[in-house]
CSV table of C-alpha atoms in Angstrom, one decimal:
chain,number,residue,atom,x,y,z
W,1,MET,CA,-41.5,-54.8,83.7
W,2,GLN,CA,-43.6,-53.2,81.2
W,3,GLY,CA,-41.7,-49.9,81.5
W,4,THR,CA,-38.6,-51.8,80.8
W,5,GLN,CA,-40.2,-53.7,77.8
W,6,GLU,CA,-41.5,-50.6,76.4
W,7,THR,CA,-38.0,-49.0,76.2
W,8,THR,CA,-36.2,-52.2,74.4
W,9,ASN,CA,-39.1,-52.3,72.1
W,10,ARG,CA,-38.3,-48.4,71.3
W,11,PRO,CA,-38.1,-48.5,67.2
W,12,ALA,CA,-34.3,-48.0,66.4
W,13,ALA,CA,-35.6,-46.7,62.8
W,14,TYR,CA,-37.4,-44.0,61.3
W,15,THR,CA,-40.3,-45.0,59.4
W,16,PRO,CA,-39.3,-44.4,55.7
W,17,THR,CA,-41.9,-42.0,53.8
W,18,ASP,CA,-42.7,-41.4,50.3
W,19,ARG,CA,-40.3,-38.0,50.8
W,20,THR,CA,-37.3,-39.7,52.8
W,21,VAL,CA,-36.8,-42.6,50.0
W,22,PRO,CA,-34.7,-42.2,47.3
W,23,THR,CA,-35.5,-42.4,44.0
W,24,ARG,CA,-31.8,-43.0,43.1
W,25,SER,CA,-29.4,-45.6,45.3
W,26,ALA,CA,-31.9,-46.3,47.5
W,27,GLN,CA,-29.3,-48.8,49.1
W,28,LYS,CA,-27.4,-45.4,50.3
W,29,ALA,CA,-30.2,-44.9,52.4
W,30,SER,CA,-30.8,-45.5,56.0
W,31,TYR,CA,-33.4,-44.7,58.6
W,32,ASP,CA,-31.3,-45.6,61.4
W,33,LYS,CA,-31.5,-43.5,64.6
W,34,GLU,CA,-28.2,-44.1,66.3
W,35,LEU,CA,-26.5,-43.3,62.4
W,36,VAL,CA,-28.6,-40.4,62.2
W,37,HIS,CA,-27.7,-39.0,65.6
W,38,ALA,CA,-24.1,-39.7,64.9
W,39,ILE,CA,-24.4,-37.6,61.8
W,40,LEU,CA,-26.1,-34.4,63.0
W,41,ASP,CA,-23.9,-34.6,66.3
W,42,GLU,CA,-20.9,-34.3,64.1
W,43,GLY,CA,-21.8,-31.5,62.3
W,44,TYR,CA,-21.4,-27.6,62.9
W,45,VAL,CA,-23.8,-26.4,60.6
W,46,CYS,CA,-27.3,-27.3,59.0
W,47,HIS,CA,-28.5,-26.2,55.8
W,48,LEU,CA,-32.2,-25.2,56.5
W,49,GLY,CA,-34.5,-25.0,53.3
W,50,PHE,CA,-38.0,-23.1,53.6
W,51,VAL,CA,-40.2,-21.1,51.1
W,52,ARG,CA,-40.5,-17.6,50.4
W,53,ASP,CA,-42.9,-16.7,47.9
W,54,GLY,CA,-43.3,-19.7,46.2
W,55,ALA,CA,-39.3,-20.2,46.0
W,56,PRO,CA,-36.5,-21.7,48.0
W,57,VAL,CA,-34.4,-20.4,50.4
W,58,VAL,CA,-31.6,-22.5,52.0
W,59,LEU,CA,-29.4,-20.6,54.9
W,60,PRO,CA,-26.9,-22.3,56.7
W,61,THR,CA,-27.0,-22.2,60.4
W,62,LEU,CA,-26.4,-23.9,63.8
W,63,TYR,CA,-28.4,-26.2,65.2
W,64,GLY,CA,-28.3,-28.3,68.2
W,65,ARG,CA,-29.9,-32.1,69.1
W,66,VAL,CA,-32.0,-33.2,72.6
W,67,GLY,CA,-33.1,-36.4,71.7
W,68,GLU,CA,-35.5,-36.5,68.8
W,69,THR,CA,-35.8,-32.8,69.2
W,70,LEU,CA,-33.0,-30.3,66.8
W,71,TYR,CA,-33.2,-26.8,67.5
W,72,VAL,CA,-32.0,-23.6,65.6
W,73,HIS,CA,-31.6,-20.1,67.1
W,74,GLY,CA,-31.1,-16.5,65.8
W,75,SER,CA,-32.0,-13.3,66.0
W,76,THR,CA,-36.3,-12.5,66.4
W,77,GLY,CA,-35.4,-10.3,63.2
W,78,SER,CA,-34.3,-13.6,60.9
W,79,ARG,CA,-36.8,-14.4,57.8
W,80,PRO,CA,-36.9,-17.7,58.9
W,81,LEU,CA,-37.4,-17.8,62.6
W,82,ARG,CA,-40.1,-14.8,62.0
W,83,MET,CA,-41.8,-16.7,59.5
W,84,THR,CA,-41.8,-19.8,61.7
W,85,GLY,CA,-43.4,-17.2,64.6
W,86,GLN,CA,-46.4,-16.6,62.1
W,87,ALA,CA,-47.0,-20.1,60.7
W,88,ASP,CA,-50.0,-22.0,61.5
W,89,PRO,CA,-49.4,-25.0,62.5
W,90,GLY,CA,-46.0,-24.6,61.5
W,91,LEU,CA,-43.1,-23.6,58.5
W,92,PRO,CA,-42.9,-26.4,56.7
W,93,VAL,CA,-39.0,-27.0,56.4
W,94,CYS,CA,-36.0,-29.0,55.3
W,95,LEU,CA,-32.7,-29.5,57.6
W,96,THR,CA,-29.8,-30.8,55.9
W,97,VAL,CA,-26.6,-32.2,57.2
W,98,THR,CA,-23.6,-33.2,55.0
W,99,HIS,CA,-20.2,-34.2,55.9
W,100,VAL,CA,-17.7,-35.1,52.9
W,101,ASP,CA,-15.2,-37.6,54.1
W,102,GLY,CA,-13.3,-38.3,50.6
W,103,LEU,CA,-13.0,-37.6,47.2
W,104,VAL,CA,-13.5,-40.9,45.1
W,105,LEU,CA,-11.4,-40.7,42.0
W,106,ALA,CA,-12.1,-43.5,39.3
W,107,ARG,CA,-10.1,-43.7,36.3
W,108,SER,CA,-13.5,-42.8,34.0
W,109,ALA,CA,-15.0,-39.3,34.7
W,110,PHE,CA,-18.1,-40.7,34.9
W,111,HIS,CA,-17.5,-42.7,38.1
W,112,HIS,CA,-16.1,-39.8,40.0
W,113,SER,CA,-17.7,-39.7,43.8
W,114,ILE,CA,-17.1,-39.0,47.2
W,115,ASN,CA,-17.6,-40.5,50.2
W,116,TYR,CA,-20.2,-39.1,52.5
W,117,ARG,CA,-22.5,-39.1,55.4
W,118,SER,CA,-25.9,-36.8,55.0
W,119,VAL,CA,-29.5,-36.6,57.0
W,120,VAL,CA,-32.2,-34.9,55.5
W,121,VAL,CA,-34.9,-34.2,57.9
W,122,HIS,CA,-38.3,-33.3,56.8
W,123,GLY,CA,-41.0,-31.2,59.0
W,124,LEU,CA,-42.9,-28.6,60.3
W,125,ALA,CA,-40.9,-26.0,62.0
W,126,TYR,CA,-42.5,-24.7,65.6
W,127,ASP,CA,-41.6,-21.5,68.0
W,128,VAL,CA,-40.2,-22.3,71.3
W,129,THR,CA,-42.3,-20.5,73.6
W,130,ASP,CA,-41.6,-22.8,76.9
W,131,PRO,CA,-39.1,-20.9,78.7
W,132,GLN,CA,-37.5,-23.8,80.0
W,133,GLU,CA,-37.5,-25.8,76.8
W,134,LYS,CA,-35.9,-22.5,75.0
W,135,LEU,CA,-33.0,-22.3,77.8
W,136,ALA,CA,-32.2,-26.2,77.6
W,137,ALA,CA,-31.8,-25.5,73.4
W,138,LEU,CA,-29.5,-22.8,74.0
W,139,ASP,CA,-27.7,-24.8,75.9
W,140,ALA,CA,-27.7,-27.9,73.0
W,141,LEU,CA,-26.9,-25.1,70.4
W,142,VAL,CA,-23.9,-24.1,73.0
W,143,ASP,CA,-22.8,-28.0,73.3
W,144,HIS,CA,-23.2,-28.8,69.9
W,145,VAL,CA,-20.4,-27.0,68.8
W,146,VAL,CA,-18.0,-27.6,71.4
W,147,PRO,CA,-19.4,-30.3,73.9
W,148,GLY,CA,-18.9,-29.2,77.4
W,149,ARG,CA,-18.9,-25.4,76.7
W,150,ALA,CA,-22.7,-24.3,77.6
W,151,ALA,CA,-21.5,-25.1,81.4
W,152,ASP,CA,-18.4,-23.1,81.5
W,153,SER,CA,-20.1,-19.7,80.0
W,154,ARG,CA,-22.2,-17.0,81.6
W,155,PRO,CA,-25.7,-18.1,80.4
W,156,ALA,CA,-28.3,-15.6,78.3
W,157,ASN,CA,-29.9,-13.0,80.4
W,158,LYS,CA,-33.6,-11.5,79.9
W,159,LYS,CA,-32.3,-9.4,77.5
W,160,GLU,CA,-30.4,-11.7,75.0
W,161,LEU,CA,-33.0,-14.5,75.5
W,162,ALA,CA,-35.6,-11.8,74.3
W,163,ALA,CA,-33.5,-11.2,71.5
W,164,THR,CA,-33.3,-14.9,70.6
W,165,ALA,CA,-35.9,-16.9,68.9
W,166,VAL,CA,-35.5,-20.3,69.1
W,167,ILE,CA,-37.6,-23.2,66.6
W,168,ARG,CA,-38.0,-27.0,66.7
W,169,LEU,CA,-38.3,-29.4,64.4
W,170,ASP,CA,-39.0,-33.0,65.8
W,171,LEU,CA,-36.9,-36.0,64.1
W,172,ASN,CA,-40.0,-38.2,62.5
W,173,GLU,CA,-39.6,-38.0,58.6
W,174,VAL,CA,-35.9,-38.1,58.8
W,175,SER,CA,-33.3,-40.3,56.2
W,176,ALA,CA,-29.5,-40.9,56.0
W,177,LYS,CA,-27.7,-41.4,53.1
W,178,THR,CA,-23.6,-42.5,52.9
W,179,ARG,CA,-21.3,-43.8,50.6
W,180,THR,CA,-18.1,-45.3,52.0
W,181,GLY,CA,-15.6,-47.6,50.4
W,182,GLY,CA,-13.5,-47.3,47.2
W,183,VAL,CA,-14.1,-46.2,43.3
W,184,ASN,CA,-16.6,-48.4,41.3
W,185,GLU,CA,-15.5,-48.8,37.9
W,186,GLU,CA,-16.4,-50.7,34.7
W,187,PRO,CA,-14.3,-53.5,33.9
W,188,GLU,CA,-13.0,-52.4,30.8
W,189,ASP,CA,-11.3,-49.4,32.0
W,190,LEU,CA,-9.3,-51.1,34.7
W,191,SER,CA,-5.9,-51.2,32.1
W,192,LEU,CA,-6.2,-47.8,32.2
W,193,PRO,CA,-3.1,-45.8,32.8
W,194,HIS,CA,-5.1,-43.3,35.7
W,195,TRP,CA,-4.7,-43.2,38.8
W,196,ALA,CA,-7.8,-44.6,40.9
W,197,GLY,CA,-8.4,-44.2,44.8
W,198,VAL,CA,-9.8,-42.9,47.9
W,199,VAL,CA,-8.3,-39.2,48.7
W,200,PRO,CA,-9.3,-39.0,52.7
W,201,LEU,CA,-10.5,-35.5,53.8
W,202,LEU,CA,-8.8,-34.4,56.9
W,203,LYS,CA,-10.6,-32.2,59.7
W,204,GLY,CA,-10.1,-31.6,63.2
W,205,TYR,CA,-9.4,-28.7,65.4
W,206,GLY,CA,-6.3,-26.0,65.0
W,207,THR,CA,-4.6,-24.5,67.5
W,208,PRO,CA,-6.8,-22.6,70.0
W,209,LEU,CA,-6.2,-18.9,69.8
W,210,PRO,CA,-7.2,-16.9,73.0
W,211,GLU,CA,-8.2,-13.7,73.1
W,212,ALA,CA,-5.7,-11.0,74.1
W,213,ASP,CA,-7.5,-10.0,77.3
W,214,LEU,CA,-8.8,-13.2,79.2
W,215,ALA,CA,-9.4,-12.7,82.9
W,216,PRO,CA,-5.7,-13.9,84.6
W,217,GLY,CA,-4.9,-17.2,85.2
W,218,THR,CA,-7.8,-18.9,82.5
W,219,GLY,CA,-5.9,-21.3,81.0
W,220,LEU,CA,-6.8,-23.4,78.0
W,221,PRO,CA,-10.0,-25.8,79.0
W,222,ASP,CA,-10.0,-29.8,78.8
W,223,TYR,CA,-12.7,-29.8,76.2
W,224,LEU,CA,-10.3,-28.0,74.1
W,225,ALA,CA,-7.4,-29.9,74.5
W,226,VAL,CA,-6.4,-31.4,71.5
W,227,PRO,CA,-6.1,-35.4,71.9
K,1,MET,CA,-9.7,0.6,23.1
K,2,GLN,CA,-13.4,-0.3,22.8
K,3,GLY,CA,-13.1,-4.1,23.9
K,4,THR,CA,-10.4,-2.9,26.6
K,5,GLN,CA,-12.4,-0.7,28.5
K,6,GLU,CA,-15.7,-2.8,28.5
K,7,THR,CA,-13.6,-5.6,30.0
K,8,THR,CA,-12.0,-2.8,32.4
K,9,ASN,CA,-15.7,-1.7,33.6
K,10,ARG,CA,-17.2,-5.5,33.6
K,11,PRO,CA,-18.9,-5.4,36.9
K,12,ALA,CA,-17.3,-7.0,39.3
K,13,ALA,CA,-20.0,-7.4,41.8
K,14,TYR,CA,-23.9,-8.8,41.5
K,15,THR,CA,-26.3,-6.4,41.7
K,16,PRO,CA,-28.1,-6.8,45.6
K,17,THR,CA,-32.0,-8.0,45.5
K,18,ASP,CA,-34.6,-8.0,47.8
K,19,ARG,CA,-33.7,-11.7,48.0
K,20,THR,CA,-29.9,-11.4,48.5
K,21,VAL,CA,-30.1,-8.6,51.4
K,22,PRO,CA,-30.2,-9.8,54.4
K,23,THR,CA,-32.7,-8.9,57.2
K,24,ARG,CA,-30.0,-9.1,59.8
K,25,SER,CA,-26.1,-8.5,60.0
K,26,ALA,CA,-26.4,-6.9,56.4
K,27,GLN,CA,-22.4,-5.9,57.0
K,28,LYS,CA,-21.9,-9.4,57.0
K,29,ALA,CA,-22.7,-9.6,53.0
K,30,SER,CA,-20.6,-9.2,50.3
K,31,TYR,CA,-21.7,-9.2,46.4
K,32,ASP,CA,-17.7,-8.9,45.1
K,33,LYS,CA,-17.6,-11.3,42.6
K,34,GLU,CA,-13.9,-12.9,43.0
K,35,LEU,CA,-15.1,-13.4,46.7
K,36,VAL,CA,-18.1,-15.2,45.4
K,37,HIS,CA,-15.8,-17.2,42.7
K,38,ALA,CA,-13.3,-18.1,45.5
K,39,ILE,CA,-16.2,-19.6,47.6
K,40,LEU,CA,-17.8,-21.5,45.3
K,41,ASP,CA,-15.0,-22.8,43.8
K,42,GLU,CA,-13.2,-24.0,47.7
K,43,GLY,CA,-16.5,-26.7,48.3
K,44,TYR,CA,-16.9,-30.1,47.4
K,45,VAL,CA,-20.7,-30.3,48.1
K,46,CYS,CA,-23.4,-27.8,47.8
K,47,HIS,CA,-26.9,-27.8,49.2
K,48,LEU,CA,-29.6,-27.4,46.3
K,49,GLY,CA,-32.9,-26.1,47.5
K,50,PHE,CA,-36.0,-26.4,45.5
K,51,VAL,CA,-39.9,-27.4,46.2
K,52,ARG,CA,-41.9,-30.1,45.9
K,53,ASP,CA,-45.4,-30.0,46.9
K,54,GLY,CA,-45.2,-26.8,48.3
K,55,ALA,CA,-42.6,-27.7,50.4
K,56,PRO,CA,-38.9,-27.4,50.7
K,57,VAL,CA,-36.2,-30.1,49.8
K,58,VAL,CA,-32.8,-29.5,50.5
K,59,LEU,CA,-29.8,-32.1,49.1
K,60,PRO,CA,-26.1,-32.0,48.9
K,61,THR,CA,-24.7,-32.7,45.5
K,62,LEU,CA,-22.0,-32.0,43.7
K,63,TYR,CA,-21.0,-29.1,41.6
K,64,GLY,CA,-18.8,-26.9,38.9
K,65,ARG,CA,-18.3,-23.4,37.8
K,66,VAL,CA,-17.3,-22.1,34.4
K,67,GLY,CA,-17.4,-18.5,34.7
K,68,GLU,CA,-21.0,-17.2,35.8
K,69,THR,CA,-22.7,-20.4,35.5
K,70,LEU,CA,-22.9,-23.2,37.9
K,71,TYR,CA,-24.1,-27.1,36.7
K,72,VAL,CA,-25.0,-29.7,38.7
K,73,HIS,CA,-25.2,-33.1,37.7
K,74,GLY,CA,-27.2,-36.5,38.5
K,75,SER,CA,-29.0,-39.3,37.3
K,76,THR,CA,-31.5,-38.4,34.4
K,77,GLY,CA,-34.0,-40.4,37.1
K,78,SER,CA,-33.2,-38.3,40.0
K,79,ARG,CA,-35.8,-35.7,41.5
K,80,PRO,CA,-34.7,-32.5,41.0
K,81,LEU,CA,-33.0,-32.8,37.6
K,82,ARG,CA,-36.2,-34.6,36.5
K,83,MET,CA,-37.9,-31.6,37.9
K,84,THR,CA,-36.1,-29.4,35.7
K,85,GLY,CA,-36.4,-31.1,33.0
K,86,GLN,CA,-40.1,-30.6,32.9
K,87,ALA,CA,-40.1,-26.9,34.6
K,88,ASP,CA,-41.1,-24.4,31.8
K,89,PRO,CA,-39.0,-21.9,32.3
K,90,GLY,CA,-36.9,-23.3,34.7
K,91,LEU,CA,-37.1,-24.9,38.1
K,92,PRO,CA,-36.9,-22.1,41.3
K,93,VAL,CA,-33.6,-23.4,43.3
K,94,CYS,CA,-31.8,-21.8,45.7
K,95,LEU,CA,-27.9,-23.5,45.8
K,96,THR,CA,-26.0,-22.5,48.8
K,97,VAL,CA,-21.9,-23.4,49.5
K,98,THR,CA,-21.1,-22.9,53.5
K,99,HIS,CA,-17.1,-23.5,54.7
K,100,VAL,CA,-16.7,-23.6,58.9
K,101,ASP,CA,-13.6,-21.7,59.2
K,102,GLY,CA,-13.0,-21.9,62.9
K,103,LEU,CA,-15.7,-21.6,66.4
K,104,VAL,CA,-15.9,-18.3,68.3
K,105,LEU,CA,-16.5,-19.7,71.7
K,106,ALA,CA,-17.1,-16.1,74.0
K,107,ARG,CA,-17.5,-16.1,77.8
K,108,SER,CA,-21.5,-15.5,77.1
K,109,ALA,CA,-23.2,-18.1,75.4
K,110,PHE,CA,-25.1,-15.6,73.5
K,111,HIS,CA,-21.9,-14.3,71.5
K,112,HIS,CA,-21.0,-18.2,70.6
K,113,SER,CA,-20.7,-18.0,66.7
K,114,ILE,CA,-18.7,-19.4,64.0
K,115,ASN,CA,-16.1,-18.4,61.2
K,116,TYR,CA,-17.8,-19.0,57.6
K,117,ARG,CA,-18.0,-18.1,54.4
K,118,SER,CA,-21.1,-18.9,52.3
K,119,VAL,CA,-22.4,-17.9,49.1
K,120,VAL,CA,-26.6,-18.1,48.4
K,121,VAL,CA,-27.4,-18.3,44.9
K,122,HIS,CA,-31.0,-17.6,43.5
K,123,GLY,CA,-32.5,-18.6,40.5
K,124,LEU,CA,-34.3,-20.8,37.9
K,125,ALA,CA,-32.2,-24.2,37.2
K,126,TYR,CA,-32.3,-25.0,33.3
K,127,ASP,CA,-31.9,-28.3,31.8
K,128,VAL,CA,-28.7,-28.5,29.6
K,129,THR,CA,-29.1,-30.0,26.4
K,130,ASP,CA,-26.8,-28.3,24.2
K,131,PRO,CA,-24.0,-31.2,24.0
K,132,GLN,CA,-21.1,-29.3,23.9
K,133,GLU,CA,-22.1,-27.5,27.1
K,134,LYS,CA,-22.7,-30.8,28.4
K,135,LEU,CA,-19.4,-31.9,27.9
K,136,ALA,CA,-17.7,-28.9,29.9
K,137,ALA,CA,-20.1,-29.2,32.4
K,138,LEU,CA,-18.8,-32.8,33.3
K,139,ASP,CA,-15.3,-31.5,33.0
K,140,ALA,CA,-16.0,-28.8,35.4
K,141,LEU,CA,-17.7,-31.1,37.5
K,142,VAL,CA,-14.9,-33.4,37.5
K,143,ASP,CA,-12.1,-30.4,37.7
K,144,HIS,CA,-13.7,-29.3,40.8
K,145,VAL,CA,-13.4,-32.2,43.1
K,146,VAL,CA,-9.6,-32.3,41.9
K,147,PRO,CA,-8.6,-29.5,39.8
K,148,GLY,CA,-6.7,-30.8,36.9
K,149,ARG,CA,-8.2,-34.4,36.8
K,150,ALA,CA,-10.4,-34.3,34.0
K,151,ALA,CA,-8.0,-34.3,31.7
K,152,ASP,CA,-6.5,-37.7,33.4
K,153,SER,CA,-9.3,-40.0,33.1
K,154,ARG,CA,-11.5,-41.4,30.6
K,155,PRO,CA,-14.5,-39.1,29.1
K,156,ALA,CA,-17.9,-39.9,29.8
K,157,ASN,CA,-18.9,-42.4,26.7
K,158,LYS,CA,-22.4,-42.1,24.7
K,159,LYS,CA,-24.3,-44.5,27.0
K,160,GLU,CA,-22.7,-42.4,30.5
K,161,LEU,CA,-23.8,-39.3,28.7
K,162,ALA,CA,-27.4,-40.0,27.8
K,163,ALA,CA,-27.9,-41.6,31.6
K,164,THR,CA,-26.6,-38.3,33.2
K,165,ALA,CA,-28.8,-35.2,33.2
K,166,VAL,CA,-26.8,-31.7,34.2
K,167,ILE,CA,-28.4,-28.4,34.9
K,168,ARG,CA,-27.4,-25.1,35.3
K,169,LEU,CA,-28.0,-21.8,37.3
K,170,ASP,CA,-26.4,-18.8,36.2
K,171,LEU,CA,-24.9,-16.5,38.8
K,172,ASN,CA,-27.1,-13.2,38.8
K,173,GLU,CA,-28.7,-13.1,42.0
K,174,VAL,CA,-25.8,-14.1,44.5
K,175,SER,CA,-24.7,-13.1,47.3
K,176,ALA,CA,-21.5,-14.0,50.0
K,177,LYS,CA,-21.9,-13.5,53.7
K,178,THR,CA,-18.7,-14.2,56.0
K,179,ARG,CA,-17.8,-13.8,59.9
K,180,THR,CA,-13.8,-13.6,60.6
K,181,GLY,CA,-12.1,-12.4,63.4
K,182,GLY,CA,-12.4,-12.8,67.1
K,183,VAL,CA,-15.0,-12.7,70.1
K,184,ASN,CA,-17.5,-10.1,70.3
K,185,GLU,CA,-18.0,-9.7,74.1
K,186,GLU,CA,-20.4,-7.6,76.4
K,187,PRO,CA,-17.9,-5.3,78.4
K,188,GLU,CA,-19.1,-6.4,81.8
K,189,ASP,CA,-18.0,-10.0,80.7
K,190,LEU,CA,-14.5,-9.5,80.0
K,191,SER,CA,-13.5,-10.2,83.8
K,192,LEU,CA,-15.7,-13.7,83.9
K,193,PRO,CA,-13.1,-16.3,84.4
K,194,HIS,CA,-13.9,-18.3,80.8
K,195,TRP,CA,-11.6,-19.0,78.3
K,196,ALA,CA,-13.0,-17.0,75.3
K,197,GLY,CA,-10.8,-17.1,71.6
K,198,VAL,CA,-11.4,-18.7,68.3
K,199,VAL,CA,-10.9,-22.4,67.3
K,200,PRO,CA,-9.4,-22.7,63.7
K,201,LEU,CA,-10.8,-26.0,61.6
K,202,LEU,CA,-8.0,-27.9,60.0
K,203,LYS,CA,-8.6,-28.6,56.8
K,204,GLY,CA,-6.9,-30.8,53.5
K,205,TYR,CA,-6.3,-34.0,51.9
K,206,GLY,CA,-5.2,-37.1,53.8
K,207,THR,CA,-2.9,-39.8,52.3
K,208,PRO,CA,-4.5,-40.5,49.0
K,209,LEU,CA,-5.7,-44.3,49.1
K,210,PRO,CA,-5.0,-45.9,45.8
K,211,GLU,CA,-7.0,-48.7,44.0
K,212,ALA,CA,-5.2,-52.4,44.8
K,213,ASP,CA,-5.4,-52.8,41.1
K,214,LEU,CA,-4.1,-50.4,39.3
K,215,ALA,CA,-2.3,-50.7,36.0
K,216,PRO,CA,1.5,-51.4,36.4
K,217,GLY,CA,3.6,-48.2,36.5
K,218,THR,CA,0.5,-46.0,37.5
K,219,GLY,CA,2.1,-43.4,40.0
K,220,LEU,CA,0.1,-40.6,42.1
K,221,PRO,CA,-0.2,-37.7,39.9
K,222,ASP,CA,1.2,-34.4,40.7
K,223,TYR,CA,-2.2,-33.0,41.4
K,224,LEU,CA,-2.9,-34.9,44.3
K,225,ALA,CA,0.8,-34.3,45.9
K,226,VAL,CA,0.2,-32.9,49.4
K,227,PRO,CA,2.2,-29.6,49.5
């Protein structure tokens, strides 16, 4: 019973902090874990920010999620991963994922906008040294690109594992921000002869392009079939 | 003749710096201005990085380009714009734009990747105070979302201009990075029974959704017609 209750009472939201409460449009912000997870899981790349010699650096990179932890990987020689390995206690980072869902065209230039969903994560990134955690993180990174793919590929061998660095960033200081719906407009602009509305952006897989030298009998896997 | 020659000799590439030469996969980097402009012009949002209290912050935001200058706008109350106005000489920023073009599925987990095109811009952001430059920047921001749209909307009035801050970032310290093509694979993995290839990602406009209260006779503009 105690265990059940704990599970039920597990917080469904991240606690807002000074860094995760926006100065503007606070009504667009959310700390809901389910929403945050959904936005993160739908992305392909994140934008990872860190500070080098006092200046910001923002790099696009693949990522994966396991529960309340994000993983980023790369060559052991890459800058942010090397810097994380040398940082004590960890490297301050900001990891952001954004989906653009539609273009919002108002009659006034001022009210043009986009419909979007974004997640911003602040925290310290740590080098993953535990071999089991590292393997699980790499599986998560592959499954993040195509769910189910990790089990249908050759796992990393010792040499590949040694050449790959993985860093972790826990989901503690997190916010989502979204804009949905139609156009905001000043009442006096409604009679203007300009088209106004939302242009949705399409997303999806195109036709998969197989390599020419697949092993005989290797067909398209179910997880790539276009629904 | 002198003028003609100067135009012809205008450098077609950005000069690499310590910050724009990647530590890894340097062969994927380019400093070609045409490539950089094309990648920038195709994006909807950039990820703008800056440093606040020693920690990185990465926010998605709209942007526009006029020649060799990028513009970002927002409320005068928003953090990075307020910080730029207070910074002397300017606010160190990193502005990154990324397109994900395809998922690269290798037989080995290690060689999974994505096809992408990205641009990273380092520099100092400055508050735009010249009224003419500010107006041109706002037009560029609207035209960046949908080319041709600025001329078909009501320009910002005095009140809206006063509520909007615009910052500029010149394209000096810039690099593009791209991955295209098929799968890299270890020779000994070629006989493995896993599907390998590239899954292109589709992009495009969906059917425009007009507001219910358009002025009578307002049809879909040509610049939104799906080709």
